[in-house]
Tab-separated table of C-alpha atoms in Angstrom:
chain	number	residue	atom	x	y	z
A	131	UNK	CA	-68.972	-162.525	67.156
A	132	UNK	CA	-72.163	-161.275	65.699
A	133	UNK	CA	-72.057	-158.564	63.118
A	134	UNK	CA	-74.887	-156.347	62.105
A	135	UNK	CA	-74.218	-154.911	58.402
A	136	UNK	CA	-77.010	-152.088	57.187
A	137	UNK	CA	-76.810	-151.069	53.683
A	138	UNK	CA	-77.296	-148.498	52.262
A	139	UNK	CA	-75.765	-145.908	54.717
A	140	UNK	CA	-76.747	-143.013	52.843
A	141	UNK	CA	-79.843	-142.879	50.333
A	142	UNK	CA	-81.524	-139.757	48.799
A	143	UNK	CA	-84.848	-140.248	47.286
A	144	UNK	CA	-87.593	-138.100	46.295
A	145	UNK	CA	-91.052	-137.608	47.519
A	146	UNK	CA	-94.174	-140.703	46.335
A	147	UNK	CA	-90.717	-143.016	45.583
A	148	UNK	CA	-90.227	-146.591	47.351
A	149	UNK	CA	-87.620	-148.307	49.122
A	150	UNK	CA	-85.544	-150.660	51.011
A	151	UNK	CA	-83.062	-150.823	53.528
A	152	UNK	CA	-81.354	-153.887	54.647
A	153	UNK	CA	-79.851	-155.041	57.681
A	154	UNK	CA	-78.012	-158.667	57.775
A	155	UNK	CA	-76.632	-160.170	60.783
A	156	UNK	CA	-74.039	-162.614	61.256
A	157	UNK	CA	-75.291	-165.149	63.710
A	158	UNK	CA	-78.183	-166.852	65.179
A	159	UNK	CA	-80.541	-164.215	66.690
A	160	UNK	CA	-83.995	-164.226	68.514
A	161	UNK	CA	-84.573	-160.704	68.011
A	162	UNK	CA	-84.203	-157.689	66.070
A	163	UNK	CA	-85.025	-153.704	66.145
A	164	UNK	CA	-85.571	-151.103	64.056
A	165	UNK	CA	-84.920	-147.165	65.646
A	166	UNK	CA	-85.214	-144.180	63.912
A	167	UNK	CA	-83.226	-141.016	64.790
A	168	UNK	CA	-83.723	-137.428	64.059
A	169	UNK	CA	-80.863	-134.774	63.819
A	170	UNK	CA	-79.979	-133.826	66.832
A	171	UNK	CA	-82.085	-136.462	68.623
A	172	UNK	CA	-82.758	-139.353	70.675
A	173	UNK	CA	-83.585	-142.725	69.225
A	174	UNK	CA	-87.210	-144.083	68.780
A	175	UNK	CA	-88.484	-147.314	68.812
A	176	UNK	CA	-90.021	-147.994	65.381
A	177	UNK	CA	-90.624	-152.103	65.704
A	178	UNK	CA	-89.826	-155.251	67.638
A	179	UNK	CA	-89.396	-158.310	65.372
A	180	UNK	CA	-89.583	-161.432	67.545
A	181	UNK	CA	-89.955	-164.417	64.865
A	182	UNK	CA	-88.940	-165.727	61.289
A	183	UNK	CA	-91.381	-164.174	59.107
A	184	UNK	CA	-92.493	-161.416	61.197
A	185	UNK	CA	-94.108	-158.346	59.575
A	186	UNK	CA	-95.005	-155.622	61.332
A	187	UNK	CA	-96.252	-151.592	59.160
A	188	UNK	CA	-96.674	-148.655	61.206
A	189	UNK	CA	-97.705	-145.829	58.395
A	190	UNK	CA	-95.758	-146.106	55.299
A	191	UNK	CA	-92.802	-147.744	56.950
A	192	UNK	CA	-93.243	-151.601	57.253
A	193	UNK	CA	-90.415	-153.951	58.550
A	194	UNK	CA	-90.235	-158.076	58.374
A	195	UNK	CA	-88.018	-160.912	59.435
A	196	UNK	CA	-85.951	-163.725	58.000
A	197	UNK	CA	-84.483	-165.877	60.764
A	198	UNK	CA	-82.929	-168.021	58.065
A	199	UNK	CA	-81.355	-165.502	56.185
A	200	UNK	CA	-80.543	-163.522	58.769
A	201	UNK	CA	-81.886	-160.574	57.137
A	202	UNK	CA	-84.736	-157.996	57.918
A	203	UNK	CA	-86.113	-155.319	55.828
A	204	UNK	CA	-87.291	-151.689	56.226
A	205	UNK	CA	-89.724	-150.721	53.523
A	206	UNK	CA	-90.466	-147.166	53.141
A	207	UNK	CA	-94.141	-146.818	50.459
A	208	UNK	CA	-94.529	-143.652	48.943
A	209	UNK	CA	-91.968	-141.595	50.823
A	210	UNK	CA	-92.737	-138.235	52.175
A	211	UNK	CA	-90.469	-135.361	53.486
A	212	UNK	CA	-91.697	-136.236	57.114
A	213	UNK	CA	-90.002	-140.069	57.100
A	214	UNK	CA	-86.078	-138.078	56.410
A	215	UNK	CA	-84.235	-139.023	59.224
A	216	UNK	CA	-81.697	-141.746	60.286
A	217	UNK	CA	-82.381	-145.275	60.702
A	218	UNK	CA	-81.038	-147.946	63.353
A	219	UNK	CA	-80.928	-151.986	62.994
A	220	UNK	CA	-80.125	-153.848	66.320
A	221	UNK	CA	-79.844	-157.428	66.767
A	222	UNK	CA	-80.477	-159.177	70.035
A	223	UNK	CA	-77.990	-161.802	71.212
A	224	UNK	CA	-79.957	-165.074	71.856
A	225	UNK	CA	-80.904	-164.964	76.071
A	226	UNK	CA	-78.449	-161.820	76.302
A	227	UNK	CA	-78.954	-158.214	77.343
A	228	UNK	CA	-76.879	-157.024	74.722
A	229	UNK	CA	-77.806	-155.385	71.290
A	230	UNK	CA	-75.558	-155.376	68.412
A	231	UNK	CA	-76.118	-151.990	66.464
A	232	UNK	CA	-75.558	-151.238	62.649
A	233	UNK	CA	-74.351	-148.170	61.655
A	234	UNK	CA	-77.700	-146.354	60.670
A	235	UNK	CA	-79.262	-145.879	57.546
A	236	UNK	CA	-79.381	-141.580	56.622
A	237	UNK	CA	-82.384	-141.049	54.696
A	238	UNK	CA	-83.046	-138.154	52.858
A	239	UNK	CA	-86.297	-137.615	51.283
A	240	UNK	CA	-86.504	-134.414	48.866
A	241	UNK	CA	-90.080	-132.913	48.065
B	267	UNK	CA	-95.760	-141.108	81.751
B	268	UNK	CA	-92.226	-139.983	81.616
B	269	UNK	CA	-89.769	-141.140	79.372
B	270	UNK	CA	-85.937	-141.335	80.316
B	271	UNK	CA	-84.394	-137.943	81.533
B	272	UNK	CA	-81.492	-136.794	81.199
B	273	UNK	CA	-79.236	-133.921	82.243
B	274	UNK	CA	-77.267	-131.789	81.198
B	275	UNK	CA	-78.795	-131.667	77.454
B	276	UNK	CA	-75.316	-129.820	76.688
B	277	UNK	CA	-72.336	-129.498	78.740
B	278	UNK	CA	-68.771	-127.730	77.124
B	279	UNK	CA	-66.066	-128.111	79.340
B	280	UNK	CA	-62.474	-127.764	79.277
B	281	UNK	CA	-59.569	-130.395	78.844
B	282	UNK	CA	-58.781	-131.732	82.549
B	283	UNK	CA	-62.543	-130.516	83.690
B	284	UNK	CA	-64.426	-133.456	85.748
B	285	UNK	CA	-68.069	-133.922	83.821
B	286	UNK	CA	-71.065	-135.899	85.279
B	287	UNK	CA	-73.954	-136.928	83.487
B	288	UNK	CA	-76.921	-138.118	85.536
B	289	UNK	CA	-80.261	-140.388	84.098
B	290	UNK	CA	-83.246	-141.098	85.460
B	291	UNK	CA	-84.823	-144.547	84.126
B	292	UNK	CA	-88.445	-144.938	83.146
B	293	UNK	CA	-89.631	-146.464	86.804
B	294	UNK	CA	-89.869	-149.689	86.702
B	295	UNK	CA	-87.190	-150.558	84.205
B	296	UNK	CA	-84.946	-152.568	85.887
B	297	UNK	CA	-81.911	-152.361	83.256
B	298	UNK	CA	-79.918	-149.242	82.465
B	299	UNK	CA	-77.620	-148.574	79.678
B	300	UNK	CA	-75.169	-146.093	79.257
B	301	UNK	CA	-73.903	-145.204	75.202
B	302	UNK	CA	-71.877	-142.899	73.699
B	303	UNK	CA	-72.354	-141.955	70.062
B	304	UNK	CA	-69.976	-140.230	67.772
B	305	UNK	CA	-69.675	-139.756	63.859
B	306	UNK	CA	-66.771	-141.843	63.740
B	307	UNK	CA	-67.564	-144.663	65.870
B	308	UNK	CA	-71.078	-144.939	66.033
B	309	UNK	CA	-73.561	-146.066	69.098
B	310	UNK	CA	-71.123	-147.744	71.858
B	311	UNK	CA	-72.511	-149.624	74.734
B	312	UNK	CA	-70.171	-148.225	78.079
B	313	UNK	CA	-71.617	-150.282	80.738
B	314	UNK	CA	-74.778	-151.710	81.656
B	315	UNK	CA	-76.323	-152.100	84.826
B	316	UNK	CA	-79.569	-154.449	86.290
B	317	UNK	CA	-81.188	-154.241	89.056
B	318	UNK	CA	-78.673	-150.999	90.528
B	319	UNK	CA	-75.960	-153.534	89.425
B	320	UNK	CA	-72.973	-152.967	87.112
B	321	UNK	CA	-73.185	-156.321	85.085
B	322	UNK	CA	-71.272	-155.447	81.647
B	323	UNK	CA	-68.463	-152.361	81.900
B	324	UNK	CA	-66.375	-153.568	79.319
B	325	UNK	CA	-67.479	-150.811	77.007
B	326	UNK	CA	-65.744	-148.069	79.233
B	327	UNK	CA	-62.586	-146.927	77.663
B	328	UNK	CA	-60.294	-146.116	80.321
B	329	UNK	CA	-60.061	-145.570	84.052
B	330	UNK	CA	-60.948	-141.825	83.624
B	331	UNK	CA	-64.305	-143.287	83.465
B	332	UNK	CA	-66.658	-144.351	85.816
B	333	UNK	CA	-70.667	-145.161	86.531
B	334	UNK	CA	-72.725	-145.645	89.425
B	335	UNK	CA	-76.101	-146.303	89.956
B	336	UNK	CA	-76.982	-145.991	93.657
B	337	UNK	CA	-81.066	-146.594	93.509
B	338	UNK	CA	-83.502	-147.898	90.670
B	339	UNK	CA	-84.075	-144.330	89.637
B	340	UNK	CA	-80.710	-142.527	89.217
B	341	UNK	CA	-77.485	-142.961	87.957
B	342	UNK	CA	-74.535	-141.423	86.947
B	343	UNK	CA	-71.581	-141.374	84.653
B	344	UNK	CA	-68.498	-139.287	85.269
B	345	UNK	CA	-65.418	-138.505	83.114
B	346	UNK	CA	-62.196	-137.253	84.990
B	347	UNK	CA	-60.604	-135.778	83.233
B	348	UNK	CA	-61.883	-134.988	80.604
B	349	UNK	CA	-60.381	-134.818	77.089
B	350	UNK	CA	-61.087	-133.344	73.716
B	351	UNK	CA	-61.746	-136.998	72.265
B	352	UNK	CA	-64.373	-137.747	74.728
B	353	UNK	CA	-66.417	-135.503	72.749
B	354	UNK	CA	-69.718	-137.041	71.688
B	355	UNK	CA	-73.123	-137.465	72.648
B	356	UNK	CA	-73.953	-139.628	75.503
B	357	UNK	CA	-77.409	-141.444	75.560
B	358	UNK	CA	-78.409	-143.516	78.611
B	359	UNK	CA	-81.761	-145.744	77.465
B	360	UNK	CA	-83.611	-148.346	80.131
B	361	UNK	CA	-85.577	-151.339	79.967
B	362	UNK	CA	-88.129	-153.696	81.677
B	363	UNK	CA	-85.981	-156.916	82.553
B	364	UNK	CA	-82.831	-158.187	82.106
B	365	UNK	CA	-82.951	-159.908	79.025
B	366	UNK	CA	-86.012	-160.586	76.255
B	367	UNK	CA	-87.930	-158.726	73.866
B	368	UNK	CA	-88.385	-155.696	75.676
B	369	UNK	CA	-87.022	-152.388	73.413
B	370	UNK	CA	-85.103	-149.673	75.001
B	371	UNK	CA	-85.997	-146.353	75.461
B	372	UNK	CA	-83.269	-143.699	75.137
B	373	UNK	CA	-83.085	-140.314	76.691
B	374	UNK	CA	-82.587	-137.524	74.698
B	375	UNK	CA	-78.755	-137.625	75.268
B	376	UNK	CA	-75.847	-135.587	76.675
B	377	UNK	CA	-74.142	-133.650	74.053
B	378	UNK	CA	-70.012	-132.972	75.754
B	379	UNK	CA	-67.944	-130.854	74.193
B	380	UNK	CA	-64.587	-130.821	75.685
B	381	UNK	CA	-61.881	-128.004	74.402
């Protein structure tokens, strides 16, 4: 059964700081997605991450891939207010429709 | 283009009260998901349909649930009744193919409230 683990679930940082969040997965996986959710909200699609040792950087926010380790990364660089919000890991199942959520990442950034 | 569209945004009922919630998939997206997501429990896939299909509807918790999806552009999901714990809010997202590296794209959700 493949597990998706995010940690931390709740970090509070201030404004210009940097940071990580993690998301491991149990099994084998060709696939993985990052989602970011506002209060109140629908989800967003932040990035697709399709191969080991993918890195894809959209603004301060950039997110990579390690097959092997089963592990991605969100990076936030020099957080502002803007980027507070909740954040989503899902792993794909290998040739399956299915997603395998974590349980979200709540981000608060204080000015 | 438009994105996935929902209705109602917010719906309070009471206990016993039949609720639908209808979606409208991007067009062209052949695969349609219906979630529910609560505090407690997270995002929960309730079934998933392809092609107008129901493939996966092992998600839905009980018989007082139900989901159709009569054409590529509309479905529904109904609760009857409805109880206090099926309060949550209740996304439906779509996709391009059945399986792959396309993303989904969520509505902006259903928020049920059921006294």
């Amino acid at each position: 059964e493949l597990k998706v683990e995010q940690n931390p679930l709740f970090l509070s940082m201030q404004e210009g700081k940097n940071y990580t969040i993690y998301c491991n997965y149990s099994t084998t996986s060709d696939r993985l997605y990052w989602y970011r959710q506002d209060p109140g909200k629908s989800l967003e699609s932040l990035f697709v991450l399709l191969s080991n040792g993918a890195v894809k950087q959209e603004g301060r926010l950039m997110a990579s891939l390690d097959t092997k380790a089963r592990l991605s990364t969100l990076h936030i660089t020099a957080a502002v207010h803007d980027l507070s919000a909740t954040y989503f890991c899902a792993v794909g199942m290998d040739s399956n429709y299915q997603l395998i959520w974590g349980a979200g990442t709540k981000l608060i950034i204080k000015p | 283009d438009a994105g996935v569209i929902q209705s109602p945004r917010h719906e309070v009922t009471e206990m016993g009260q039949e609720v639908t919630l209808r979606c409208k998939p991007i067009s062209g997206h052949n695969s349609l998901f219906w979630y529910r997501q609560t505090m407690m429990r997270g995002l929960e896939l309730l079934i998933y349909f392809n092609n107008n299909v129901p493939i996966d509807d092992s998600g839905m918790p009980e018989d007082r649930f139900s989901a159709k999806m009569p054409n590529a552009s509309f479905s529904t999901l109904k609760i009857q009744p409805s109880e206090p714990r099926d309060s949550a809010v209740y996304f439906c997202a779509s996709r391009r193919g059945w399986e792959g590296a396309g993303e989904l794209f969520f509505g902006e959700g259903s928020r049920l409230t059921v006294l």
